[in-house]
Coordinates of C-alpha atoms in Angstrom, one line a residue:
X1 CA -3.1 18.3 -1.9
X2 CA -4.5 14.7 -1.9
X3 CA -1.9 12.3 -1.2
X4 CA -2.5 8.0 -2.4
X5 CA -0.2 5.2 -1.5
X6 CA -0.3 2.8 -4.4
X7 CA 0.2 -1.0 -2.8
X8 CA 0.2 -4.0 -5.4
X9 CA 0.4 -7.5 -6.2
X10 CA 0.7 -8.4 -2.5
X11 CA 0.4 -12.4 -3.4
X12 CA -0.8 -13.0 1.0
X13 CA -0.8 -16.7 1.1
X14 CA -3.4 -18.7 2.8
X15 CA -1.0 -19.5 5.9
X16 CA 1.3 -16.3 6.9
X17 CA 4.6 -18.8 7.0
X18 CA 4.0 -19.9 3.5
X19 CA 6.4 -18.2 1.1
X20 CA 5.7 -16.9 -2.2
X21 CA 8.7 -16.8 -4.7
X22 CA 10.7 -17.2 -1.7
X23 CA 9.9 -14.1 0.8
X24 CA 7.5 -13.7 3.2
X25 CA 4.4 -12.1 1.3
X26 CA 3.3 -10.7 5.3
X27 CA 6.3 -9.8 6.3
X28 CA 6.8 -7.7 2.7
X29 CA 3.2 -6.1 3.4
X30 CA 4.2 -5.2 7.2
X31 CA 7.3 -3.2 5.9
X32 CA 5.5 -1.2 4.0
X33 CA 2.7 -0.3 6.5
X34 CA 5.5 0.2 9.2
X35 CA 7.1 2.5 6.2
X36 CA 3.6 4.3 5.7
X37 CA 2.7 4.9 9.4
X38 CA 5.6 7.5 9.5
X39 CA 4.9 9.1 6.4
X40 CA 4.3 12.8 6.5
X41 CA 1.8 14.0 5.5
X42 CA 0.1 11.0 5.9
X43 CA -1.9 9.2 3.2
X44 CA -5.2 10.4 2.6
X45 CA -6.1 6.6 1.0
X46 CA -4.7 3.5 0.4
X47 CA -5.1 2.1 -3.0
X48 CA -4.8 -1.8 -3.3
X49 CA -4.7 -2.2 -7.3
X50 CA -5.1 -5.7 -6.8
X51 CA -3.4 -9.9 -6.6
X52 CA -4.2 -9.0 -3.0
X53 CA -4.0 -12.6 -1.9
X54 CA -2.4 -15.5 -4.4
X55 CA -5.2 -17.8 -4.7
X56 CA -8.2 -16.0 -3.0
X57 CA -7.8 -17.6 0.6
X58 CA -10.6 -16.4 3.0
X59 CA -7.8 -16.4 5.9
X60 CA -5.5 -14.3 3.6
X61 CA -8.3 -11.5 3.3
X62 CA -8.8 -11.5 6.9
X63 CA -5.7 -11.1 7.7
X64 CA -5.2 -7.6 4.8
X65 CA -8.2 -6.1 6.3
X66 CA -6.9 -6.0 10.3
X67 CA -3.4 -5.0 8.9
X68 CA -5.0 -2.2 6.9
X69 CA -7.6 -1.6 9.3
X70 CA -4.6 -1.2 12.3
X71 CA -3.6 1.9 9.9
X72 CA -6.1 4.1 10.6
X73 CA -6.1 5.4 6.8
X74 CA -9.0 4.9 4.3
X75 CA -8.1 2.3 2.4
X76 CA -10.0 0.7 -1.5
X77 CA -9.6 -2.7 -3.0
X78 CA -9.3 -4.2 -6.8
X79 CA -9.4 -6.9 -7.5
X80 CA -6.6 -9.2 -10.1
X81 CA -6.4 -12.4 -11.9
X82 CA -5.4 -13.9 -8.5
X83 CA -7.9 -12.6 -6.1
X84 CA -11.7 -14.1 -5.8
X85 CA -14.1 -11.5 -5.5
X86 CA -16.7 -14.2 -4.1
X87 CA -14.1 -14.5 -1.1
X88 CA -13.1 -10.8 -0.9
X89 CA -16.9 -9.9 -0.6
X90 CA -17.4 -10.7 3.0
X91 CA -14.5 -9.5 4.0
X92 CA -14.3 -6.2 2.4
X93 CA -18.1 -5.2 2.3
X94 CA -19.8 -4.7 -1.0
X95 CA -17.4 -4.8 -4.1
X96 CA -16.4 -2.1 -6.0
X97 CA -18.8 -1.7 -8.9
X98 CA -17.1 -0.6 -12.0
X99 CA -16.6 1.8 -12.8
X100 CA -16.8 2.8 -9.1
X101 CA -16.3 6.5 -8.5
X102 CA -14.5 7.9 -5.6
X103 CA -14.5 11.3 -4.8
X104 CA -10.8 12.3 -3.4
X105 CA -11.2 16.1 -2.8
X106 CA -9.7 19.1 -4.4
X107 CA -11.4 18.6 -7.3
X108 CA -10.2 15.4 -7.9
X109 CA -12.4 11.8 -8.8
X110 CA -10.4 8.5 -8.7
X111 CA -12.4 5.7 -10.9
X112 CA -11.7 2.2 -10.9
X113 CA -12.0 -0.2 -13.1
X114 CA -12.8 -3.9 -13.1
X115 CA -10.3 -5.6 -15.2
X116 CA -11.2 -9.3 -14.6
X117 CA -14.0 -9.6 -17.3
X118 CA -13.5 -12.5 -19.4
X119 CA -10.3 -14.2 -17.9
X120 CA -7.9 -15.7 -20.3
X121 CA -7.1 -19.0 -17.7
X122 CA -3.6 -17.4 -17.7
X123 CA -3.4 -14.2 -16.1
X124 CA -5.2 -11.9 -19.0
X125 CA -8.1 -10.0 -18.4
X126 CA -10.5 -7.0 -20.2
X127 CA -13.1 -4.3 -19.1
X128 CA -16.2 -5.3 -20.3
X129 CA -18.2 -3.4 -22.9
X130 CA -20.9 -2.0 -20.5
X131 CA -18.5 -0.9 -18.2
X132 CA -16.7 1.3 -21.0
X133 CA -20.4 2.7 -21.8
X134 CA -20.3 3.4 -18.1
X135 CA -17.1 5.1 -17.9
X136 CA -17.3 7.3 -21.3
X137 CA -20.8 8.1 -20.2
X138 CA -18.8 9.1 -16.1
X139 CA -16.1 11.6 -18.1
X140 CA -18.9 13.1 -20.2
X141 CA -20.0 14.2 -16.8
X142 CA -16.9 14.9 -14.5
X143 CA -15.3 17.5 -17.2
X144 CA -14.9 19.8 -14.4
X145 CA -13.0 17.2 -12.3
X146 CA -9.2 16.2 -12.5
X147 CA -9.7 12.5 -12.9
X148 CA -7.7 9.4 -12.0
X149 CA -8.2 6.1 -13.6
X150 CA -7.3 2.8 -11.5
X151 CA -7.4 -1.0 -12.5
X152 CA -5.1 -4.0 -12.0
X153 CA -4.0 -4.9 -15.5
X154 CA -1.7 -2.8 -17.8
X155 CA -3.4 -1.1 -20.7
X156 CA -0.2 -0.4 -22.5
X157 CA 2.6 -2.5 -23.6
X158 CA 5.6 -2.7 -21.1
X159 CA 7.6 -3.9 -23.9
X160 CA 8.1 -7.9 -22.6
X161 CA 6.2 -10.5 -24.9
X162 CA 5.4 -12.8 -21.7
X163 CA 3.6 -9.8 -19.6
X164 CA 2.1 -8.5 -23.2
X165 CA 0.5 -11.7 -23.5
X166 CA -1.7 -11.2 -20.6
X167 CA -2.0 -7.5 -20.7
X168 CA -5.4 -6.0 -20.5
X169 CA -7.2 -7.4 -23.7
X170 CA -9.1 -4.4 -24.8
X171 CA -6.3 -1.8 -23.7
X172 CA -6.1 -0.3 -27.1
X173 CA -9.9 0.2 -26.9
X174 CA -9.3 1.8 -23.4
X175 CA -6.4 4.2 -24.5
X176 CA -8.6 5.2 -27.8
X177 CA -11.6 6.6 -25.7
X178 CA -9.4 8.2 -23.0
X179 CA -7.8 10.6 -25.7
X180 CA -10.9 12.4 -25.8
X181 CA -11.3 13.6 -22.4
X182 CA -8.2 16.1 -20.7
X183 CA -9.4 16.0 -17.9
X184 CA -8.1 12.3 -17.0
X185 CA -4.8 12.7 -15.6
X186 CA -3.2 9.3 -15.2
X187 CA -4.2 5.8 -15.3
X188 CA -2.3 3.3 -12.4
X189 CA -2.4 -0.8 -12.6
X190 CA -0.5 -3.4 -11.0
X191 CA 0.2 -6.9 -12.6
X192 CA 3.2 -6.0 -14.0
X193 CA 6.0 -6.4 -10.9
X194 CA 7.4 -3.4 -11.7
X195 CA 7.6 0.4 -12.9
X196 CA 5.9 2.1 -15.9
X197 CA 5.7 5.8 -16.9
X198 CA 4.9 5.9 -20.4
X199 CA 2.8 9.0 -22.0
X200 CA 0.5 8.0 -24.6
X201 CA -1.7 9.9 -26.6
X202 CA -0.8 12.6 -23.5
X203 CA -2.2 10.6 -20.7
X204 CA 0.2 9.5 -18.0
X205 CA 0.2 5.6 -17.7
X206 CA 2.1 4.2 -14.4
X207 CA 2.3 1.1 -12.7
X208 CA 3.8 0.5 -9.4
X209 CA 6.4 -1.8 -7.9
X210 CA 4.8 -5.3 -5.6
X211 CA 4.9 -5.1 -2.0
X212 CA 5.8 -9.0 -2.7
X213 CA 8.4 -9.6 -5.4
X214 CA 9.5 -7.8 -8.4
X215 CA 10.2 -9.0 -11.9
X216 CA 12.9 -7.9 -14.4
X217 CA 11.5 -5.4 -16.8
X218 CA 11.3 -6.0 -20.9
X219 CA 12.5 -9.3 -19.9
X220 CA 11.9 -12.5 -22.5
X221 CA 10.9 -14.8 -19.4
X222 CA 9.5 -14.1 -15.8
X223 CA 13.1 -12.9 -13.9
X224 CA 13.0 -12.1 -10.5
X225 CA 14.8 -9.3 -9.0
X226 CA 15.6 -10.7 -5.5
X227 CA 17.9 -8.2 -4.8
X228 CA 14.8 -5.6 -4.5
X229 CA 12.5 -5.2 -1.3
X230 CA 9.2 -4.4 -1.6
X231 CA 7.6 -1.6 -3.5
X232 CA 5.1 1.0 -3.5
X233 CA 4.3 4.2 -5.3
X234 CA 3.4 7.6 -3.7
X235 CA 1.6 10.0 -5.9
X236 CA 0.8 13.6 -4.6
X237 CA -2.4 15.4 -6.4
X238 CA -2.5 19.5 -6.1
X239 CA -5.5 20.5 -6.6
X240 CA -4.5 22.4 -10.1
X241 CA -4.5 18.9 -11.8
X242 CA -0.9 18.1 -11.5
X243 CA 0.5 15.0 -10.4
X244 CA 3.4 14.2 -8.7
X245 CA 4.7 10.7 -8.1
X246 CA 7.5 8.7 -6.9
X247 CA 8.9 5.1 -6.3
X248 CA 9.9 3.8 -3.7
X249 CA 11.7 0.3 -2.9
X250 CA 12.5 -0.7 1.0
X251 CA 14.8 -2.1 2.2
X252 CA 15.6 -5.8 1.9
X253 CA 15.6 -7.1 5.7
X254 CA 18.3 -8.5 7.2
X255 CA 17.0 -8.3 10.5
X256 CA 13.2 -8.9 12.4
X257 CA 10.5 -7.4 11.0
X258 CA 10.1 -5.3 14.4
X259 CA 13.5 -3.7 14.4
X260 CA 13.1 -2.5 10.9
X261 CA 14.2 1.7 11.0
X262 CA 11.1 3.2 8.1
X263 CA 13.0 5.9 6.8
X264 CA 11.1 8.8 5.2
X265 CA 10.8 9.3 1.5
X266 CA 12.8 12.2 -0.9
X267 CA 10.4 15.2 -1.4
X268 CA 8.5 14.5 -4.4
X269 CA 9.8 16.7 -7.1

């Protein structure tokens, strides 16, 4: 069994007091990595499905990589519409080519995708052409692999015009060629502030909760939901190809950071 922790849309801000939509985007992130150092089993990876820092501060991508790095658990980047690969570079080592293949054991490849071809200016984004060769010409090749698809931008509707508008471009495209191939299992973004689990064309599509703020779902405007901590997804891979998964929403704190209780998560089910 290979077991990911899905962290998203973590919105660090260039100075750690700064607030984004009103809480603490560090403070948020620190929760959940107090939450995840008690987790048993433990993670085998981290999976950062991008808007890792608001505005692609150098200081904000310092600060991620000791937090993760204090974990002790492998840990891979994307990057979103907010992040600047140019800035994450340094910090992080060489960028994730795309589509970058990751081999998670138990027969099991996690591929990620590089959704930030072709910006809209408002939060939009697309997987270029060459990098769909790429990937086609990848699952012509893995069809003896359980396979796991990552990227930060939702290739299927969530059923809210404003978030639809900057969706992934070419998701249609995206969800045409996967129907071809059994062997991928699920697809996972982020953007979206929220949870999706939608089967389409039998392939599971799921987004995850932000360790920063979360919006109201199929909602005409951006709503917040400040009555929701932050938010991660756990998703549990047996080595037959199944997939299990779960949500999970911490608590809102009332208290310091240091005196927060992580409590351990349902059994996945």
């Amino acid at each position: 069994m290979q077991r990911i922790v899905q962290l998203t849309d973590l919105h660090l801000q260039a100075h750690p007091a700064v607030l984004y939509n009103g809480i603490n985007a560090d403070h948020h992130l620190q929760q959940c990595l107090a939450w995840i150092r008690v987790l048993e089993p433990q993670p085998d990876l981290l999976l950062l499905t991008g808007d890792l820092c608001h505005q692609g501060h150098l200081n904000a991508y310092k600060r991620l990589y000791g937090m993760l790095q204090q974990t002790g658990i492998k840990h891979l980047w994307l990057a979103g519409n907010h992040d600047d690969k140019a800035v994450m570079e340094p910090i992080y080592g060489a960028l994730l080519g795309a589509p970058y293949q990751y081999a998670l054991g138990g027969n099991w490849q996690l591929l990620l995708l590089d959704s930030n071809y072709q910006p809209d200016g408002r939060g939009g984004g697309s997987i270029s052409k060459v990098h769909l060769q790429q990937l086609e010409s990848q699952l012509q090749h893995l069809t003896d692999q359980h396979i796991l698809i990552a990227l930060h931008h939702n290739p299927v509707s969530v059923q809210a015009h404003w978030q639809d508008d900057i969706m992934l471009a070419n998701g249609a495209e995206l969800v045409q060629l996967l129907q071809f191939y059994q062997q991928v299992k699920a697809v996972i973004c982020g953007h979206v502030h929220q949870v999706l689990d939608r089967q389409v064309h039998g392939r599971r599509f799921l987004s995850a909760p932000a360790t920063s703020v979360q919006f109201v779902a199929q909602c005409e405007h951006l709503t917040l939901q400040p009555e929701l901590g932050p938010g991660l997804r756990l998703l549990d891979l047996d080595d037959t190809g199944q997939l299990f998964t779960q949500v999970q929403y911490l608590p809102k704190l009332s208290s310091p950071l240091q005196a927060y209780d992580a409590q351990q998560p349902d059994p996945l089910h």
